[in-house]
mmCIF file of C-alpha atoms in Angstrom:
data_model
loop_
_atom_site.group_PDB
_atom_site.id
_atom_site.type_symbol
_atom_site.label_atom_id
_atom_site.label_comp_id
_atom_site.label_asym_id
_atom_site.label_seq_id
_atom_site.Cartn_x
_atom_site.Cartn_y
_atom_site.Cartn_z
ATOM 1 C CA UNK A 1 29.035 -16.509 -19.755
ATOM 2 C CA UNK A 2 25.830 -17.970 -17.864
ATOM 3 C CA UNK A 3 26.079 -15.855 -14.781
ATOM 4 C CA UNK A 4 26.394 -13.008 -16.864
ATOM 5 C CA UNK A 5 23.787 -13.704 -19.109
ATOM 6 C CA UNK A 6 21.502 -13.980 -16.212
ATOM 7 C CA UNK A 7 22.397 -10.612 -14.454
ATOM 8 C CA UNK A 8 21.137 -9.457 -18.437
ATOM 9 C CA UNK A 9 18.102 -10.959 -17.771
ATOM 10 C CA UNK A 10 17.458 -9.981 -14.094
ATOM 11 C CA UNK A 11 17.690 -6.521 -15.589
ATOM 12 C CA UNK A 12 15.425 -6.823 -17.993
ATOM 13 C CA UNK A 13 13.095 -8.392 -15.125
ATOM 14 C CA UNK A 14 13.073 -5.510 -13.456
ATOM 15 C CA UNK A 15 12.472 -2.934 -15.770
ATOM 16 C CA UNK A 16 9.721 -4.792 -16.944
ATOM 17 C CA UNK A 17 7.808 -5.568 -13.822
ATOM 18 C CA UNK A 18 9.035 -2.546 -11.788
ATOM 19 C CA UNK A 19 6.161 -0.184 -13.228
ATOM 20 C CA UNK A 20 3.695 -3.258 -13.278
ATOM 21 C CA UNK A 21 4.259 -2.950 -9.598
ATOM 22 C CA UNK A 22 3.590 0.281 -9.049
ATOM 23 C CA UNK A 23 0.373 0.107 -11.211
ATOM 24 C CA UNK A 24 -0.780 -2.930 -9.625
ATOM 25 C CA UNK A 25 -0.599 -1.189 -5.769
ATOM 26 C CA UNK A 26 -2.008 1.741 -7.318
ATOM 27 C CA UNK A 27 -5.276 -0.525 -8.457
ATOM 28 C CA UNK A 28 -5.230 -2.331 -5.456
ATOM 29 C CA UNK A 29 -5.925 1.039 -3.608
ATOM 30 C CA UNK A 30 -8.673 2.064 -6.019
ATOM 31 C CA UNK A 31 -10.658 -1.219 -5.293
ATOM 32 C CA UNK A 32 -10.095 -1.699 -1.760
ATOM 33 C CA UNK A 33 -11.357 2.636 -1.540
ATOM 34 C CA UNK A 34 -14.339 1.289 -4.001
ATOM 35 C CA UNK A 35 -13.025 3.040 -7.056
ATOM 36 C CA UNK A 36 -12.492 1.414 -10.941
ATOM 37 C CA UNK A 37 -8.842 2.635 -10.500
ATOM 38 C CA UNK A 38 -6.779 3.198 -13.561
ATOM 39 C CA UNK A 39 -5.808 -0.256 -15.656
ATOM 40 C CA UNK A 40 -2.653 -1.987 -14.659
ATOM 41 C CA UNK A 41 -0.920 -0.803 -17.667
ATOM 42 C CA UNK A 42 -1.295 2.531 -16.781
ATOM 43 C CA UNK A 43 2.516 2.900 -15.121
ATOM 44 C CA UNK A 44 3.709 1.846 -18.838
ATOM 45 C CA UNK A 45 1.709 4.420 -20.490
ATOM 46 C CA UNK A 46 2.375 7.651 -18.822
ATOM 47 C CA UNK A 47 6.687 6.501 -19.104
ATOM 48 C CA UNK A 48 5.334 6.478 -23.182
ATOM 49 C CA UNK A 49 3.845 9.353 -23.192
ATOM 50 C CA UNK A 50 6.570 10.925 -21.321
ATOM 51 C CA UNK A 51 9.412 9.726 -23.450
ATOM 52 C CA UNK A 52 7.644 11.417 -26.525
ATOM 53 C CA UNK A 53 7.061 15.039 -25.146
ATOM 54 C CA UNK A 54 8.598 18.307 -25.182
ATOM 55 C CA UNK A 55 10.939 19.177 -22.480
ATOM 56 C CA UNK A 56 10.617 22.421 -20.787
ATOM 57 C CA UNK A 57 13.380 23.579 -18.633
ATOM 58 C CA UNK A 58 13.430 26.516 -16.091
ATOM 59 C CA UNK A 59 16.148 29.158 -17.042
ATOM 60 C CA UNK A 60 18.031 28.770 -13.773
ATOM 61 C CA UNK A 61 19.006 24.905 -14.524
ATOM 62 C CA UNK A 62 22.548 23.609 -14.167
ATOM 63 C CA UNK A 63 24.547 20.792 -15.087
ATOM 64 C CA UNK A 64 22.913 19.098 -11.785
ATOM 65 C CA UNK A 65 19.384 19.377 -13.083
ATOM 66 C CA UNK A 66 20.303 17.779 -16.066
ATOM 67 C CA UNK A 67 22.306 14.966 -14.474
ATOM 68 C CA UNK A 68 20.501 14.263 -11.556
ATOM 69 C CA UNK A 69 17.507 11.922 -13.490
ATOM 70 C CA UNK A 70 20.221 10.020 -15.056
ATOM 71 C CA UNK A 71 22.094 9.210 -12.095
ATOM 72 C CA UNK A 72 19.307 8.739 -10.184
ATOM 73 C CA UNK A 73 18.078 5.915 -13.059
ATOM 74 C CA UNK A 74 21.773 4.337 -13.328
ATOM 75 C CA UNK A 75 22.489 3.719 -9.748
ATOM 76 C CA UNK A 76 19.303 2.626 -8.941
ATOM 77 C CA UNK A 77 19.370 0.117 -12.162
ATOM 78 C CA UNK A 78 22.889 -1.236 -11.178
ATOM 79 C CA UNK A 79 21.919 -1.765 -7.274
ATOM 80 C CA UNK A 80 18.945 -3.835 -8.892
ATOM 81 C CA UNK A 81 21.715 -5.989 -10.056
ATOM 82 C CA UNK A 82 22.931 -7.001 -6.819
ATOM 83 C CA UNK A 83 19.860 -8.353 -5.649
ATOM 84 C CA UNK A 84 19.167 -11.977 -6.160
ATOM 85 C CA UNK A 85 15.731 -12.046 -7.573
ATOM 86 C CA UNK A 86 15.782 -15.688 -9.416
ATOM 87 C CA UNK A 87 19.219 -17.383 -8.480
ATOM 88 C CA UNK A 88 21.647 -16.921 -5.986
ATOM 89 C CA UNK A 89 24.715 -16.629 -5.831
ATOM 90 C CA UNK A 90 25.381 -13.858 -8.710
ATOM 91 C CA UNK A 91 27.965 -12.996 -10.738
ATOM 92 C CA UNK A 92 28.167 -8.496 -9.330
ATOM 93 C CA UNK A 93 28.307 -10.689 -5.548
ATOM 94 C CA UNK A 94 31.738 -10.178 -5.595
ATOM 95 C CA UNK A 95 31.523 -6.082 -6.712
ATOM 96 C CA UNK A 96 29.346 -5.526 -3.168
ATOM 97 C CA UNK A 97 26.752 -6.353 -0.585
ATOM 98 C CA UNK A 98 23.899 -5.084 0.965
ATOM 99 C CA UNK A 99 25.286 -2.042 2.074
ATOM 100 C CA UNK A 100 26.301 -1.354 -1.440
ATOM 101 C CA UNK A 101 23.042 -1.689 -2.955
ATOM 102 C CA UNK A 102 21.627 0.655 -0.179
ATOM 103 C CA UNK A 103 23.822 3.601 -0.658
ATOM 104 C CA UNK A 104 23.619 3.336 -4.672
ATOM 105 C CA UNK A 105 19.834 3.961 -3.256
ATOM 106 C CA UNK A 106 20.686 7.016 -1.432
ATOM 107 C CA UNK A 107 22.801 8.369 -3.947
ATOM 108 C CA UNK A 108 19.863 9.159 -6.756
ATOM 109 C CA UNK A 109 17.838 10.078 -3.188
ATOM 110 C CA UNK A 110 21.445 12.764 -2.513
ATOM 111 C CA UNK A 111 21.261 13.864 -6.137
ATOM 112 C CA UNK A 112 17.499 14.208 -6.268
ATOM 113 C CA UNK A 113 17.980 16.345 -3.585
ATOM 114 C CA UNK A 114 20.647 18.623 -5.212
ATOM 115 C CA UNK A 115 18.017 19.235 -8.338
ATOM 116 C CA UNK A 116 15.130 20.131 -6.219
ATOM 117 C CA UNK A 117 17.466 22.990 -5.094
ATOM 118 C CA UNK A 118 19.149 23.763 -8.049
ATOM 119 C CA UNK A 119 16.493 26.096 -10.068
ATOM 120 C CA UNK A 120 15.431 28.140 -6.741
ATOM 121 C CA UNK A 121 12.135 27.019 -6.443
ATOM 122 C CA UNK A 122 11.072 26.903 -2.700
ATOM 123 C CA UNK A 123 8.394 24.128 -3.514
ATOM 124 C CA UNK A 124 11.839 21.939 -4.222
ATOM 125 C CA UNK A 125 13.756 23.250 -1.863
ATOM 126 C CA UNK A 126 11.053 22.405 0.731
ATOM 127 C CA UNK A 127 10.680 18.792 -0.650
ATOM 128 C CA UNK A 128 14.555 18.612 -0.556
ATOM 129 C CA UNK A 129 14.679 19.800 2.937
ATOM 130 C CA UNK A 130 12.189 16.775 4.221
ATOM 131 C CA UNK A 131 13.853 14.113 1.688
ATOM 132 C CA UNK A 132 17.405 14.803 3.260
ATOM 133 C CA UNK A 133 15.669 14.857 6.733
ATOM 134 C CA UNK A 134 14.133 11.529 6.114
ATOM 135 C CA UNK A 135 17.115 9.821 4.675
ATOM 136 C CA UNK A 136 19.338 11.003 7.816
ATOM 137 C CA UNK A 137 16.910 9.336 10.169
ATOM 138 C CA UNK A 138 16.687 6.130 8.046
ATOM 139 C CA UNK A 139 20.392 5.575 7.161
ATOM 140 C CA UNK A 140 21.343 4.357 10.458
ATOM 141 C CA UNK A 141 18.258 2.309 10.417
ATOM 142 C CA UNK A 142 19.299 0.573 7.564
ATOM 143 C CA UNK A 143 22.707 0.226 8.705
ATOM 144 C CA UNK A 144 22.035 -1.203 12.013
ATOM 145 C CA UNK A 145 19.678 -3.903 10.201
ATOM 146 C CA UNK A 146 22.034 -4.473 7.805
ATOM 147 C CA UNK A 147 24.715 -5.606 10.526
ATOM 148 C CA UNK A 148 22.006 -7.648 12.596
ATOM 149 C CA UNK A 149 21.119 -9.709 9.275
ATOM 150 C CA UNK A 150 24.969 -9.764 8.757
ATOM 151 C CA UNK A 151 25.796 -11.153 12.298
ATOM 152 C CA UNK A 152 23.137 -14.111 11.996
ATOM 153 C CA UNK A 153 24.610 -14.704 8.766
ATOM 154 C CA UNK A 154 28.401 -13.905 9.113
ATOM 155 C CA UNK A 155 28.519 -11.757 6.216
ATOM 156 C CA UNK A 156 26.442 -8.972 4.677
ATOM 157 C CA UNK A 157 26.463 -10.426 0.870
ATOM 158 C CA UNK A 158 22.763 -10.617 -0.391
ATOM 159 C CA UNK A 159 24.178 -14.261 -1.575
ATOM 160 C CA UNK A 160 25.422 -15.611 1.268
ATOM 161 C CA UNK A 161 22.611 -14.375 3.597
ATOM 162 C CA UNK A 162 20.027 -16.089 0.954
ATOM 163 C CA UNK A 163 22.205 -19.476 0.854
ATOM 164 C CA UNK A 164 22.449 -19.970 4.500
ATOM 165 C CA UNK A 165 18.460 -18.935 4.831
ATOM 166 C CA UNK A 166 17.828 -21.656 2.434
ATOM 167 C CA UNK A 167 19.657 -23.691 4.005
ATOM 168 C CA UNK A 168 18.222 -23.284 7.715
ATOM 169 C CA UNK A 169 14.485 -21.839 6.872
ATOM 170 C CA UNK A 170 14.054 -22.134 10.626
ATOM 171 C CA UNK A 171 16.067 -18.948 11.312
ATOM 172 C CA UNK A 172 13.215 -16.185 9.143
ATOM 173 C CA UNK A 173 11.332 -17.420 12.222
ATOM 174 C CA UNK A 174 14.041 -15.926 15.107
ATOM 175 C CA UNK A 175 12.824 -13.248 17.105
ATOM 176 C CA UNK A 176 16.074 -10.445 15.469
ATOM 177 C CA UNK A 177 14.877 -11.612 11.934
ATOM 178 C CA UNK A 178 11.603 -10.697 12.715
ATOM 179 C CA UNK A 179 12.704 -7.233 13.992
ATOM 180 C CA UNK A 180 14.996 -6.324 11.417
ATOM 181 C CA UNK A 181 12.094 -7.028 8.915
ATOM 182 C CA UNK A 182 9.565 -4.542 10.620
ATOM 183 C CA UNK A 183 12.357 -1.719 10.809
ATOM 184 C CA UNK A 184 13.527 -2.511 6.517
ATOM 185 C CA UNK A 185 9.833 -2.405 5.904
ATOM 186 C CA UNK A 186 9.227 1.083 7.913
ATOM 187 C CA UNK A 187 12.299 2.426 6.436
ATOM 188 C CA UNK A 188 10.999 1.393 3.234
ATOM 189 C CA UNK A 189 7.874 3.067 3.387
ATOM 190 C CA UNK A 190 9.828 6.117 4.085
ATOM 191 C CA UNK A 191 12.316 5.758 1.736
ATOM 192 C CA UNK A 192 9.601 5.406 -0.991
ATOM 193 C CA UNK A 193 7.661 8.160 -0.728
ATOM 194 C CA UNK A 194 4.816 5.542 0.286
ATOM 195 C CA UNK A 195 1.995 6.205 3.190
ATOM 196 C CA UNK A 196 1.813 6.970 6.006
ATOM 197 C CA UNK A 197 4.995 8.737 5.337
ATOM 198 C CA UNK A 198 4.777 10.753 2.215
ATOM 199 C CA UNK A 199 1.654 10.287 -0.023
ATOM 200 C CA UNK A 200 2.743 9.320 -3.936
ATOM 201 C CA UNK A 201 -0.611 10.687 -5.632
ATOM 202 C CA UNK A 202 -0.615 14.303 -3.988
ATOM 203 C CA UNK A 203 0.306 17.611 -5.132
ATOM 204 C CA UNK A 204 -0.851 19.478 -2.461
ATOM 205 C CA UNK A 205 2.124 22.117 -2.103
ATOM 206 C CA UNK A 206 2.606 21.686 1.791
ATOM 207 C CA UNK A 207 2.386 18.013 2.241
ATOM 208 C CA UNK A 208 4.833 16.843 -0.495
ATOM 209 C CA UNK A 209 8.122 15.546 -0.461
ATOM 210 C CA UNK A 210 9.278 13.392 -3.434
ATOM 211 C CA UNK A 211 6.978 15.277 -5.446
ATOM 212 C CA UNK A 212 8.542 18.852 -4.622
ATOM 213 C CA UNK A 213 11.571 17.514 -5.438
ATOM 214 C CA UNK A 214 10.428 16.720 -9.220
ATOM 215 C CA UNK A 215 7.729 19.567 -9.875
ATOM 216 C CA UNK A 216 10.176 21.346 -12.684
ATOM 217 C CA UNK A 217 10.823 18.204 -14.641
ATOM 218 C CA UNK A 218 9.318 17.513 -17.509
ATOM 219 C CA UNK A 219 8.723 14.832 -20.761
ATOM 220 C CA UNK A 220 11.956 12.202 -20.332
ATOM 221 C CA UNK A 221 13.807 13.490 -17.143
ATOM 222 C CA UNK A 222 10.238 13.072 -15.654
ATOM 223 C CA UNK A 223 9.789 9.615 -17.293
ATOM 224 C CA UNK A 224 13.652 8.287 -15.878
ATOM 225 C CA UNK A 225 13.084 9.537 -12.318
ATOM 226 C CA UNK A 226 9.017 7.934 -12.395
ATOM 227 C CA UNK A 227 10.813 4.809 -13.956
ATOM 228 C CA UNK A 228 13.942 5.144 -10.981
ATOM 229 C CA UNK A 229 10.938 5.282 -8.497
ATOM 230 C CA UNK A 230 8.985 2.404 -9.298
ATOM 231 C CA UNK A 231 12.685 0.185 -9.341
ATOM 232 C CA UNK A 232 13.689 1.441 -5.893
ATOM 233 C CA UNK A 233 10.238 0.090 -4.684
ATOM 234 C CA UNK A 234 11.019 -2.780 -6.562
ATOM 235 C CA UNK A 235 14.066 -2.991 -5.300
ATOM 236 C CA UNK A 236 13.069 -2.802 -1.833
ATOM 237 C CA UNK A 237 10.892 -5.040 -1.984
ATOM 238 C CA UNK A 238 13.094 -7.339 -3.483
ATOM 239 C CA UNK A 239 15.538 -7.281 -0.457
ATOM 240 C CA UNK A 240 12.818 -7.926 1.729
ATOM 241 C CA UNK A 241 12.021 -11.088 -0.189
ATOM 242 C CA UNK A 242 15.411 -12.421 -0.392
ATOM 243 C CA UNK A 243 16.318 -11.821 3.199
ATOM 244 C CA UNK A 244 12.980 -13.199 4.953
ATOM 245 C CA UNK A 245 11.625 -15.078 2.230
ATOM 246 C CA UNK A 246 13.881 -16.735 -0.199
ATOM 247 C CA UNK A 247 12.006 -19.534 -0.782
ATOM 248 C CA UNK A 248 11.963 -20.357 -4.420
ATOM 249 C CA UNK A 249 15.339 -18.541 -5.429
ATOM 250 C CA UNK A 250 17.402 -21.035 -7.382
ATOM 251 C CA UNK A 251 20.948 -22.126 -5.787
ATOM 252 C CA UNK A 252 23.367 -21.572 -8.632
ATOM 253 C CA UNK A 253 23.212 -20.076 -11.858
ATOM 254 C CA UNK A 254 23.446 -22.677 -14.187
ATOM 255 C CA UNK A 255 20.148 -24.401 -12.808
ATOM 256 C CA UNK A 256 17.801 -23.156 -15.696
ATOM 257 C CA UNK A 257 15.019 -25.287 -14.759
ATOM 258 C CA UNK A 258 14.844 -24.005 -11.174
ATOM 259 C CA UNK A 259 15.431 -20.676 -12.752
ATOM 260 C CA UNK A 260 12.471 -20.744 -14.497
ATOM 261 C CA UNK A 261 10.589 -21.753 -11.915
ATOM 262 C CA UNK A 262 11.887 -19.095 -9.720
ATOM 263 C CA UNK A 263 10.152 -16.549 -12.126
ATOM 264 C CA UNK A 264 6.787 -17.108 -11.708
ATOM 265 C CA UNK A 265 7.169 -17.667 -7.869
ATOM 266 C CA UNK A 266 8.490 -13.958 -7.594
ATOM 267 C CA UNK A 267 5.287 -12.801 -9.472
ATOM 268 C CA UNK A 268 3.584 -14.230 -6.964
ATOM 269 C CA UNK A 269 5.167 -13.057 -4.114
ATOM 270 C CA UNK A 270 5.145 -9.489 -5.326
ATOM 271 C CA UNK A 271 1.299 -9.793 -5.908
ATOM 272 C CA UNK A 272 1.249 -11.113 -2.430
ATOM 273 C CA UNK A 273 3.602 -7.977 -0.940
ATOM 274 C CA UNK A 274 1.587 -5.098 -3.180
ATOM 275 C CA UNK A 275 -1.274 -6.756 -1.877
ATOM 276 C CA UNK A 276 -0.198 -6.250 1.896
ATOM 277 C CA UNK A 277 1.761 -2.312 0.495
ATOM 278 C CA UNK A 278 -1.520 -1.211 -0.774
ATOM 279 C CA UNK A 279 -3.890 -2.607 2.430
ATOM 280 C CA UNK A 280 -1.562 -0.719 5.028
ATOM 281 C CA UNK A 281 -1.674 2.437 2.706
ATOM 282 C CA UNK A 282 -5.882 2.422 2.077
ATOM 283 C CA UNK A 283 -6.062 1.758 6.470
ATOM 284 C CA UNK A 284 -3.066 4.484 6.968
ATOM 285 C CA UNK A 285 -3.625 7.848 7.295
ATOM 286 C CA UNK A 286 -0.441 10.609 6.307
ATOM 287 C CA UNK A 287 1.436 11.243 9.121
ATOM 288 C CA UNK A 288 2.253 15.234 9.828
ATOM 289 C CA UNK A 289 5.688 15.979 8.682
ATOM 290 C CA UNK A 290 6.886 16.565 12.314
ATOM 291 C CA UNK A 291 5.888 13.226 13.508
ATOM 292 C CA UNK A 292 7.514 11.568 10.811
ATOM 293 C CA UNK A 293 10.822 11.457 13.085
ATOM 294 C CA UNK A 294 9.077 9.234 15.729
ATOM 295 C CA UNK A 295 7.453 6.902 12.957
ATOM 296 C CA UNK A 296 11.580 6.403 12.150
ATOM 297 C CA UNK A 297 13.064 6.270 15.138
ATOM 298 C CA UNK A 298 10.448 3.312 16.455
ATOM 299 C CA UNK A 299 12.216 1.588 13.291
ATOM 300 C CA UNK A 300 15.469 2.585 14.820
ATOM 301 C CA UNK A 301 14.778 0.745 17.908
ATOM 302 C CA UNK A 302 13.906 -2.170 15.787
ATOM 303 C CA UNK A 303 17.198 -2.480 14.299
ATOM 304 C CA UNK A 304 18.971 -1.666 17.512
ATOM 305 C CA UNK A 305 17.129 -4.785 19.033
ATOM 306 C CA UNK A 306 17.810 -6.980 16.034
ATOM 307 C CA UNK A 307 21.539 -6.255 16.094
ATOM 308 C CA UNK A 308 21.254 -7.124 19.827
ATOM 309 C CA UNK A 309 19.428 -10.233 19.429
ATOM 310 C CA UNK A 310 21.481 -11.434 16.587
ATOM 311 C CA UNK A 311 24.774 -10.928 17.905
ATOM 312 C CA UNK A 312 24.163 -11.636 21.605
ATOM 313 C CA UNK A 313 21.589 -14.647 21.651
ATOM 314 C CA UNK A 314 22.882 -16.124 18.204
ATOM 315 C CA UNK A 315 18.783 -16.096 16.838
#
């Protein structure tokens, strides 16, 4: 019953800290542009407020419109529980890997996609159009990364890839790691909806893209794809901290004292990573949708040369 009792609490983890990241970036920003910026709670309001509204839903709706939030929230919410955030091994290590958890991603991302067409509105039908764009050119990205950090490890488990960088810390330093961490992080930005990709706080019609995708939602199908955005960049970020810095993840699940530990000392390093996520956003400007391909495909080569590196010079 332990392991399972600590996948309930890793879930409850991340629901409760995955909008305190969000509104912690989002302060970040404001005081690094000299602003007040809104207060760190602020992510937990608006889902409040949300929850308790009205919903108003266009005429032309289907089934998919009304689905698509709720898939989008339950995938997203079960890759979270692949990911060791505390303690590794877990008890879902054994229902999939890595590539698992990034295609339960890109499932809300494919049904997303589906609702922004589904009423006819050619502001979400636009958005759609660039999501599905951007998720073709960072799928094979992901993939190719995915193999590189499975070939230094021998397997592409989230576990086994955090025991055996535990075990030699030596190889975050290796010159495929490295790579494969600069083309997650790129793909992440993309993936996100974060700059210099796509720009979370506008609403100016031509430059969206996540936020085309959402504009006919409304009170709790807003508030469970907001929520399912703020896990997936928790959950991103997450990877990135169990594959290149595990440091602090407990080995075993029955360890509660390291456990505990292990709490405090991911707070800290996702202060340290919305730290860096909202410094590269205040310095980065948007990047035109038609150079978005190029900002992806210099990822692409990333991966390429990790998988190289890793499987040819052992690194």
């Amino acid at each position: 019953m332990i392991p399972w009792l600590l996948e309930a609490l890793q879930c409850l983890l991340t629901l409760f800290l995955a909008p305190g990241l969000v509104g912690f970036v989002r302060l970040l920003k404001a005081r690094l542009q000299g602003r007040r910026g809104a207060p760190l709670i602020q992510p937990y309001r608006d889902l409040a407020k949300l929850f308790n509204k009205e919903r108003v839903v266009s005429t032309q709706a289907s089934w998919i419109f009304h689905a698509a939030p709720f898939v989008l929230f339950s995938s997203t919410l079960v890759a979270s529980l692949l990911i060791p955030l505390v303690a590794a091994p877990l008890a879902f290590d054994r229902v999939g890997d890595l590539i698992v958890v990034v295609y339960l991603l890109l499932l809300g991302t494919f049904f997303l996609a589906l609702a922004g067409l589904d009423t006819g509105s050619p502001f979400g039908g636009m958005g759609s159009s660039r999501e599905m764009t951007i998720a073709a050119l960072a799928e094979p990205t992901i993939a190719l990364a995915i193999f590189g950090m499975g070939a230094g490890a021998g397997s592409t488990n989230l576990g086994e890839i955090v025991a055996r960088t535990l075990a030699h810390p030596g190889s975050t330093l290796g010159s495929g790691h490295l790579m494969a961490f600069a083309a997650l992080f790129i793909v992440m930005l993309a993936e996100c909806g974060r700059l210099p990709v796509d720009n979370p706080a506008t609403h100016l019609e031509l430059t969206m893209i996540h936020e085309a995708m959402i504009l006919e939602y409304s009170a709790r199908h807003l508030a469970l794809i907001e929520w399912a955005s703020a896990l997936k960049l928790f959950n991103y970020s997450c990877i990135g901290l169990a594959l290149f810095l595990p440091f602090g993840i407990a080995e075993g699940s029955s360890n509660w004292a390291a456990i505990l530990v292990a709490t405090p000392v991911l707070v800290v390093k996702l202060i340290v990573g919305g730290f860096a996520l909202a410094l590269i956003e205040t310095l980065s400007a948007k990047l035109r949708i038609f150079r978005a391909p190029e900002f992806l495909g210099t990822a692409f080569l990333l991966a390429v040369l990790a998988m190289l590196v890793n499987l040819l010079l052992g690194s």
